[in-house]
Amino acid sequence: MLYYLFRYLSEFGISGSHIWSYISFRALLTLVTSLIVAAWFGEWFIKYMRRRKLSEEQRDPSIDPFGVDKVGVPTMGGIIIIVATLVPCLLFGRLRNIYMLLMLATVVWFGLLGFWDDYTKMHRSKDGIRPIYKLAAQAIFGLIVGLTLWTSPDAVIRENIKMERQGGMEVVVHKSEPVKSTLTTIPFVKDNNLSYTEACSFLGEWKNAAGWLLFVLVTTFVVMAVSNGANLNDGMDGLCAGNSAVMCLTLGILAYVSSHINMAAYLNIMYVPGSEELVIFLLAFVGALIGFLWYNAYPAQIFMGDTGSLTIGGVIAVTAVIIHKELLIPIICFVFLMESLSVLLQTNYARYGNRRGLKLRVFKRAPIHDTFRVKQLPSDFRVLFNWPKGCWLESKITVRFWIVTIMMCALAIVTLKIR
C-alpha cells in the first residue's frame, strides 16, 4: 500500500519518495517491521492464549525428558509468524506482482490448514485432522501453484546463453524476450539448465504439454514433501524457527541474484523478472521467524504448532519453484530431508520387525532429532544405530541442527559458482 502511495507521490517530484523503488530499502524495512510486529503481537498473543488455557498436551516423558517444564505452554504460535509476515508485505510489497500474490496465498492457505489441525488437537482429537485431509490440501495447493505458473503471462524467464567474443572469451547474456519456460537449475553441473519439456521430447508434438504437466507434478511433490518435512522438524524449542530462518535467508539471496539481470549474467543463471518481490516477502518472513524465536527459544513460551510449521514448509517450497531452484531443495532443506527419511526408515523397519515378532528400530527415536534426547530404549528393543549413548541437552541439539543447516545453505549458495 505504501509502495503505491509513494510511487504516486514521486510523480509530483516530492523529495525522498523515489527511495521506495529500491528493493534493498523496502526489504530492510519489511525485516525491521516484521520483527517489531512479531515482538509486540507475540507478547499479546501469548497472554491471550494463556488466559484461554489453550495449550499443547504434555509430551511423552519417554520421548522428551525435558517435557515436564513445558506443561501449559500455549500453541498455535504460527499465527504470530503469519501476522508478522502479512503486515509488512501488505504495507511495502507490490501487490500486483504474481509472485507476491502467490506467496501471500501460500501463507494464508497453509496457515488455515495448520490452524485446523491445531484446533482439532486441542478440542477434538489429540492426533489432529486425518493425514489424508492434510495431504490432500497440500496437493491441491501444489497443483494451484504449478498451474498458476503455467498459465500466468507474468510468470516468465529470460534464458541465459553463452556467446563468444573475439579472442575466444565467453560472455553470458540473456535472451531479449521473456518466455514461458520449464527450465530448472541442476546444481554442480556446468550447463546447469534442465528443461522438463526436453525430458519429455520422446512424446513428439505433445512434449510441451507433457513438460508442463511434469512441472506441475514436480511442484506438487515439492510442496508436499517440504511442508511435511518442516512439520516433522518442529519438535524442540527454537529448532524449526531457527533452521527455517537460515533457509529463507538463503532463498532470499538466490531470489535477489535471479531478479538482477547483471548478477544473473555474471553467475550464468536464468533471469526471472519480477522475482525481486520475493526478496521483500522472504525478509519479512525471516523477520517474523526471528521475532517468533524471541519467545520460542528454550525454554519456550509458545509453540508454533502446525499453524507455523506447515506454513514454513509451504513458503520454502513455493519460493524454490518460482525461482527455478527446486532441485536445490535437498541441500537447502537437508535437515527437513533427514527428518522425513528417518521417519520413513523407522516406520518401515518397525513394521518389518512386528511381522516377525521383534521390536526393531533404526534409530532410538524418530524424527531424527528425537534420537538425541532419548537416553536409551528398553532392553527388548534392537536398534541399528544406537547413538549417542545417553542424551544431549535440548539447547545443544537445537544449535547443532542450526549449524548443519548453515553449512548446507552455504553449500547451496556455493553451487552458483561450483560446476
Tab-separated table of C-alpha atoms in Angstrom, residues 82-399:
chain	number	residue	atom	x	y	z
A	82	ILE	CA	1.738	-15.208	9.797
A	83	VAL	CA	0.625	-11.810	11.143
A	84	ALA	CA	4.213	-10.512	11.300
A	85	THR	CA	4.687	-11.544	7.655
A	86	LEU	CA	1.421	-10.276	6.195
A	87	VAL	CA	1.510	-6.785	7.748
A	88	PRO	CA	4.835	-5.577	6.235
A	89	CYS	CA	4.162	-7.321	2.916
A	90	LEU	CA	0.815	-5.555	2.576
A	91	LEU	CA	2.452	-2.257	3.520
A	92	PHE	CA	5.627	-2.394	1.425
A	93	GLY	CA	5.076	-5.038	-1.255
A	94	ARG	CA	3.883	-4.699	-4.840
A	95	LEU	CA	0.523	-6.379	-4.563
A	96	ARG	CA	0.085	-6.663	-8.342
A	97	ASN	CA	3.140	-8.880	-8.626
A	98	ILE	CA	2.175	-12.502	-9.379
A	99	TYR	CA	4.917	-13.900	-7.164
A	100	MET	CA	3.984	-11.747	-4.169
A	101	LEU	CA	0.348	-12.815	-4.576
A	102	LEU	CA	1.377	-16.481	-4.694
A	103	MET	CA	3.418	-16.150	-1.516
A	104	LEU	CA	0.619	-14.375	0.343
A	105	ALA	CA	-1.778	-17.106	-0.796
A	106	THR	CA	0.711	-19.727	0.449
A	107	VAL	CA	0.825	-18.185	3.920
A	108	VAL	CA	-2.961	-17.969	4.159
A	109	TRP	CA	-3.634	-21.463	2.767
A	110	PHE	CA	-1.131	-23.337	4.924
A	111	GLY	CA	-1.865	-21.137	7.912
A	112	LEU	CA	-5.533	-22.132	7.754
A	113	LEU	CA	-4.620	-25.792	7.239
A	114	GLY	CA	-2.311	-25.752	10.253
A	115	PHE	CA	-4.874	-23.849	12.341
A	116	TRP	CA	-7.459	-26.520	11.516
A	117	ASP	CA	-5.041	-29.229	12.637
A	118	ASP	CA	-4.044	-27.438	15.860
A	119	TYR	CA	-7.640	-26.614	16.738
A	120	THR	CA	-8.622	-30.257	16.246
A	121	LYS	CA	-5.779	-31.384	18.524
A	122	MET	CA	-6.895	-29.084	21.320
A	123	HIS	CA	-10.667	-29.572	21.128
A	124	ARG	CA	-11.433	-32.890	19.432
A	125	SER	CA	-8.613	-35.383	18.896
A	126	LYS	CA	-5.024	-35.191	20.102
A	127	ASP	CA	-3.942	-36.688	16.743
A	128	GLY	CA	-5.357	-33.723	14.818
A	129	ILE	CA	-7.045	-33.993	11.443
A	130	ARG	CA	-6.749	-37.174	9.410
A	131	PRO	CA	-3.440	-37.330	7.467
A	132	ILE	CA	-5.318	-37.837	4.185
A	133	TYR	CA	-7.006	-34.441	4.603
A	134	LYS	CA	-3.682	-32.739	5.252
A	135	LEU	CA	-2.024	-34.395	2.264
A	136	ALA	CA	-4.988	-33.570	0.028
A	137	ALA	CA	-4.854	-29.882	0.998
A	138	GLN	CA	-1.118	-29.773	0.337
A	139	ALA	CA	-1.529	-31.496	-3.029
A	140	ILE	CA	-4.341	-29.165	-4.090
A	141	PHE	CA	-2.265	-26.088	-3.352
A	142	GLY	CA	0.734	-27.589	-5.141
A	143	LEU	CA	-1.457	-28.032	-8.195
A	144	ILE	CA	-2.691	-24.439	-7.874
A	145	VAL	CA	0.888	-23.114	-7.777
A	146	GLY	CA	2.016	-25.258	-10.700
A	147	LEU	CA	-0.986	-24.355	-12.855
A	148	THR	CA	-0.647	-20.650	-11.988
A	149	LEU	CA	2.998	-20.602	-13.072
A	150	TRP	CA	1.999	-22.490	-16.233
A	151	THR	CA	-0.858	-20.208	-17.256
A	152	SER	CA	0.071	-16.760	-15.909
A	153	PRO	CA	1.553	-14.444	-18.571
A	154	ASP	CA	3.597	-12.746	-15.834
A	155	ALA	CA	5.459	-15.906	-14.757
A	156	VAL	CA	8.278	-15.808	-17.324
A	157	ILE	CA	12.063	-16.044	-17.512
A	158	ARG	CA	14.845	-14.842	-19.777
A	159	GLU	CA	17.145	-17.744	-20.525
A	160	ASN	CA	20.901	-17.402	-20.087
A	161	ILE	CA	23.025	-18.185	-23.157
A	162	LYS	CA	26.747	-18.069	-23.853
A	163	MET	CA	28.280	-16.034	-26.663
A	164	GLU	CA	31.863	-15.974	-27.845
A	165	ARG	CA	33.694	-12.746	-28.483
A	166	GLN	CA	36.840	-12.330	-30.485
A	167	GLY	CA	39.756	-13.990	-28.798
A	168	GLY	CA	37.685	-16.933	-27.608
A	169	MET	CA	36.383	-15.178	-24.491
A	170	GLU	CA	32.913	-16.339	-23.425
A	171	VAL	CA	30.298	-13.997	-22.017
A	172	VAL	CA	26.824	-14.722	-20.729
A	173	VAL	CA	23.822	-12.768	-21.949
A	174	HIS	CA	20.105	-13.230	-21.595
A	175	LYS	CA	17.627	-13.580	-24.404
A	176	SER	CA	15.885	-10.316	-25.157
A	177	GLU	CA	12.354	-11.666	-24.898
A	178	PRO	CA	10.908	-13.208	-21.731
A	179	VAL	CA	9.319	-16.605	-22.337
A	180	LYS	CA	7.284	-19.252	-20.538
A	181	SER	CA	9.715	-21.975	-19.616
A	182	THR	CA	10.003	-25.270	-17.767
A	183	LEU	CA	13.717	-24.819	-17.189
A	184	THR	CA	15.146	-25.568	-13.759
A	185	THR	CA	18.621	-25.411	-12.280
A	186	ILE	CA	20.776	-28.502	-11.738
A	187	PRO	CA	23.416	-27.905	-9.041
A	188	PHE	CA	27.089	-28.735	-9.700
A	189	VAL	CA	26.552	-29.024	-13.481
A	190	LYS	CA	28.285	-26.628	-15.900
A	191	ASP	CA	25.420	-26.102	-18.342
A	192	ASN	CA	23.037	-26.303	-15.439
A	193	ASN	CA	19.617	-25.795	-17.023
A	194	LEU	CA	17.304	-28.780	-17.262
A	195	SER	CA	14.101	-28.494	-19.291
A	196	TYR	CA	11.134	-30.620	-18.279
A	197	THR	CA	9.914	-30.193	-21.851
A	198	GLU	CA	13.104	-31.672	-23.300
A	199	ALA	CA	12.860	-34.512	-20.799
A	200	CYS	CA	9.553	-35.368	-22.492
A	201	SER	CA	10.894	-34.978	-26.050
A	202	PHE	CA	10.117	-38.626	-26.798
A	203	LEU	CA	6.428	-37.601	-26.919
A	204	GLY	CA	6.988	-35.598	-30.085
A	205	GLU	CA	4.383	-32.881	-30.673
A	206	TRP	CA	2.974	-33.441	-27.172
A	207	LYS	CA	6.280	-32.736	-25.443
A	208	ASN	CA	5.437	-29.135	-24.491
A	209	ALA	CA	2.184	-30.050	-22.747
A	210	ALA	CA	3.826	-33.094	-21.168
A	211	GLY	CA	6.717	-30.936	-19.949
A	212	TRP	CA	4.376	-28.520	-18.231
A	213	LEU	CA	2.388	-31.388	-16.757
A	214	LEU	CA	5.618	-32.840	-15.371
A	215	PHE	CA	6.469	-29.407	-13.960
A	216	VAL	CA	3.090	-29.223	-12.189
A	217	LEU	CA	3.556	-32.702	-10.734
A	218	VAL	CA	7.086	-31.883	-9.521
A	219	THR	CA	5.769	-28.665	-7.962
A	220	THR	CA	3.047	-30.588	-6.149
A	221	PHE	CA	5.537	-33.152	-4.850
A	222	VAL	CA	7.965	-30.454	-3.654
A	223	VAL	CA	5.202	-28.574	-1.811
A	224	MET	CA	4.003	-31.739	-0.075
A	225	ALA	CA	7.491	-33.005	0.782
A	226	VAL	CA	8.895	-29.759	2.193
A	227	SER	CA	5.716	-28.907	4.089
A	228	ASN	CA	5.725	-32.284	5.837
A	229	GLY	CA	9.484	-32.109	6.422
A	230	ALA	CA	9.104	-28.777	8.215
A	231	ASN	CA	6.234	-30.229	10.230
A	232	LEU	CA	8.434	-33.122	11.398
A	233	ASN	CA	11.270	-30.740	12.283
A	234	ASP	CA	9.031	-28.851	14.702
A	235	GLY	CA	9.707	-30.781	17.890
A	236	MET	CA	12.095	-28.735	20.012
A	237	ASP	CA	12.226	-25.182	21.283
A	238	GLY	CA	13.602	-22.956	18.528
A	239	LEU	CA	14.570	-25.835	16.242
A	240	CYS	CA	12.255	-25.294	13.273
A	241	ALA	CA	12.186	-21.499	13.555
A	242	GLY	CA	15.985	-21.202	13.569
A	243	ASN	CA	16.535	-23.665	10.737
A	244	SER	CA	13.820	-22.058	8.632
A	245	ALA	CA	15.168	-18.525	9.107
A	246	VAL	CA	18.510	-19.637	7.641
A	247	MET	CA	16.802	-21.461	4.758
A	248	CYS	CA	14.589	-18.496	3.890
A	249	LEU	CA	17.531	-16.087	4.030
A	250	THR	CA	19.372	-18.366	1.589
A	251	LEU	CA	16.377	-18.398	-0.742
A	252	GLY	CA	16.231	-14.609	-0.437
A	253	ILE	CA	19.826	-14.393	-1.700
A	254	LEU	CA	19.033	-16.740	-4.593
A	255	ALA	CA	15.889	-14.755	-5.417
A	256	TYR	CA	17.845	-11.488	-5.421
A	257	VAL	CA	20.523	-12.681	-7.851
A	258	SER	CA	17.817	-14.245	-10.057
A	259	SER	CA	15.979	-10.918	-10.194
A	260	HIS	CA	19.086	-8.826	-11.004
A	261	ILE	CA	19.949	-9.150	-14.684
A	262	ASN	CA	23.629	-8.259	-14.265
A	263	MET	CA	24.178	-10.667	-11.379
A	264	ALA	CA	22.246	-13.377	-13.208
A	265	ALA	CA	24.507	-12.889	-16.225
A	266	TYR	CA	27.652	-12.940	-14.089
A	267	LEU	CA	26.574	-16.161	-12.342
A	268	ASN	CA	25.266	-17.707	-15.578
A	269	ILE	CA	21.788	-18.373	-14.218
A	270	MET	CA	18.372	-17.618	-15.673
A	271	TYR	CA	16.896	-14.179	-15.090
A	272	VAL	CA	13.415	-14.197	-13.506
A	273	PRO	CA	11.759	-10.776	-13.999
A	274	GLY	CA	9.590	-9.737	-11.065
A	275	SER	CA	11.160	-12.135	-8.583
A	276	GLU	CA	12.622	-9.202	-6.649
A	277	GLU	CA	9.327	-9.084	-4.741
A	278	LEU	CA	10.249	-12.464	-3.299
A	279	VAL	CA	13.129	-10.702	-1.529
A	280	ILE	CA	10.614	-8.367	0.115
A	281	PHE	CA	8.445	-11.278	1.197
A	282	LEU	CA	11.291	-13.510	2.387
A	283	LEU	CA	12.905	-10.830	4.528
A	284	ALA	CA	9.521	-10.182	6.109
A	285	PHE	CA	9.231	-13.923	6.759
A	286	VAL	CA	12.769	-14.122	8.183
A	287	GLY	CA	11.993	-11.197	10.485
A	288	ALA	CA	8.798	-12.918	11.600
A	289	LEU	CA	10.698	-16.147	12.342
A	290	ILE	CA	13.397	-14.330	14.326
A	291	GLY	CA	10.754	-12.346	16.203
A	292	PHE	CA	8.926	-15.588	16.995
A	293	LEU	CA	12.222	-17.143	18.113
A	294	TRP	CA	12.369	-14.479	20.823
A	295	TYR	CA	9.510	-16.326	22.525
A	296	ASN	CA	10.207	-19.837	21.193
A	297	ALA	CA	13.862	-20.164	22.244
A	298	TYR	CA	14.486	-22.588	25.107
A	299	PRO	CA	12.571	-22.617	27.400
A	300	ALA	CA	9.724	-21.845	25.009
A	301	GLN	CA	6.908	-19.513	25.994
A	302	ILE	CA	4.883	-20.692	22.999
A	303	PHE	CA	4.999	-23.471	20.387
A	304	MET	CA	4.436	-22.731	16.704
A	305	GLY	CA	2.219	-25.771	16.139
A	306	ASP	CA	1.205	-26.951	12.684
A	307	THR	CA	-0.040	-23.419	12.017
A	308	GLY	CA	3.585	-22.371	11.778
A	309	SER	CA	5.415	-25.471	10.580
A	310	LEU	CA	3.132	-26.195	7.620
A	311	THR	CA	3.305	-22.534	6.599
A	312	ILE	CA	7.095	-22.565	6.756
A	313	GLY	CA	7.335	-25.625	4.528
A	314	GLY	CA	4.872	-24.196	2.023
A	315	VAL	CA	6.758	-20.893	1.796
A	316	ILE	CA	10.138	-22.572	1.233
A	317	ALA	CA	8.771	-24.950	-1.403
A	318	VAL	CA	6.836	-22.361	-3.419
A	319	THR	CA	9.755	-19.908	-3.374
A	320	ALA	CA	12.175	-22.537	-4.681
A	321	VAL	CA	9.802	-23.448	-7.506
A	322	ILE	CA	9.240	-19.813	-8.530
A	323	ILE	CA	12.972	-19.094	-8.894
A	324	HIS	CA	13.524	-22.467	-10.628
A	325	LYS	CA	15.751	-23.820	-7.844
A	326	GLU	CA	13.594	-26.732	-6.692
A	327	LEU	CA	16.452	-29.202	-7.270
A	328	LEU	CA	18.442	-27.330	-4.610
A	329	ILE	CA	15.816	-28.236	-2.001
A	330	PRO	CA	17.629	-31.412	-0.818
A	331	ILE	CA	20.656	-29.241	0.004
A	332	ILE	CA	18.915	-26.203	1.464
A	333	CYS	CA	16.382	-28.308	3.379
A	334	PHE	CA	18.842	-31.067	4.266
A	335	VAL	CA	17.618	-31.177	7.869
A	336	PHE	CA	13.997	-31.498	6.748
A	337	LEU	CA	15.018	-34.286	4.370
A	338	MET	CA	16.780	-36.195	7.141
A	339	GLU	CA	13.757	-35.826	9.421
A	340	SER	CA	11.458	-37.261	6.748
A	341	LEU	CA	13.799	-40.097	5.796
A	342	SER	CA	14.297	-41.059	9.441
A	343	VAL	CA	10.539	-41.413	9.917
A	344	LEU	CA	10.171	-43.492	6.752
A	345	LEU	CA	13.052	-45.803	7.703
A	346	GLN	CA	11.909	-46.142	11.308
A	347	THR	CA	8.298	-46.873	10.401
A	348	ASN	CA	9.034	-49.470	7.751
A	349	TYR	CA	11.746	-51.222	9.770
A	350	ALA	CA	9.436	-51.373	12.815
A	351	ARG	CA	6.685	-52.920	10.666
A	352	TYR	CA	9.163	-55.441	9.311
A	353	GLY	CA	10.064	-56.393	12.883
A	354	ASN	CA	6.452	-56.574	14.023
A	355	ARG	CA	5.685	-59.152	11.344
A	356	ARG	CA	8.422	-61.317	12.837
A	357	GLY	CA	7.562	-60.673	16.468
A	358	LEU	CA	10.611	-58.457	17.042
A	359	LYS	CA	10.980	-54.892	18.265
A	360	LEU	CA	13.294	-53.442	15.628
A	361	ARG	CA	14.309	-49.810	15.277
A	362	VAL	CA	16.767	-47.991	13.020
A	363	PHE	CA	17.228	-45.114	15.500
A	364	LYS	CA	16.326	-44.787	19.148
A	365	ARG	CA	13.508	-42.444	18.118
A	366	ALA	CA	12.247	-40.694	15.003
A	367	PRO	CA	12.164	-37.978	13.706
A	368	ILE	CA	15.929	-37.938	13.931
A	369	HIS	CA	16.125	-35.025	16.397
A	370	ASP	CA	14.315	-37.149	18.998
A	371	THR	CA	17.036	-39.794	18.987
A	372	PHE	CA	19.449	-37.289	20.551
A	373	ARG	CA	17.264	-36.618	23.586
A	374	VAL	CA	16.418	-40.231	24.492
A	375	LYS	CA	18.803	-41.936	26.911
A	376	GLN	CA	18.092	-45.486	25.813
A	377	LEU	CA	15.281	-47.825	24.824
A	378	PRO	CA	14.214	-50.860	26.874
A	379	SER	CA	16.481	-53.887	26.515
A	380	ASP	CA	13.973	-55.796	24.368
A	381	PHE	CA	14.421	-53.293	21.503
A	382	ARG	CA	17.066	-53.888	18.840
A	383	VAL	CA	18.451	-50.602	17.493
A	384	LEU	CA	20.670	-50.435	14.406
A	385	PHE	CA	22.202	-47.042	15.189
A	386	ASN	CA	22.256	-46.780	18.969
A	387	TRP	CA	23.980	-43.393	19.095
A	388	PRO	CA	24.522	-41.227	21.015
A	389	LYS	CA	24.907	-43.043	24.290
A	390	GLY	CA	22.802	-41.083	26.717
A	391	CYS	CA	21.106	-37.859	25.652
A	392	TRP	CA	22.047	-34.294	24.830
A	393	LEU	CA	20.560	-31.131	26.261
A	394	GLU	CA	17.767	-29.752	24.096
A	395	SER	CA	19.541	-26.436	23.539
A	396	LYS	CA	22.660	-28.291	22.331
A	397	ILE	CA	20.622	-30.345	19.841
A	398	THR	CA	18.913	-27.221	18.520
A	399	VAL	CA	22.119	-25.245	17.990
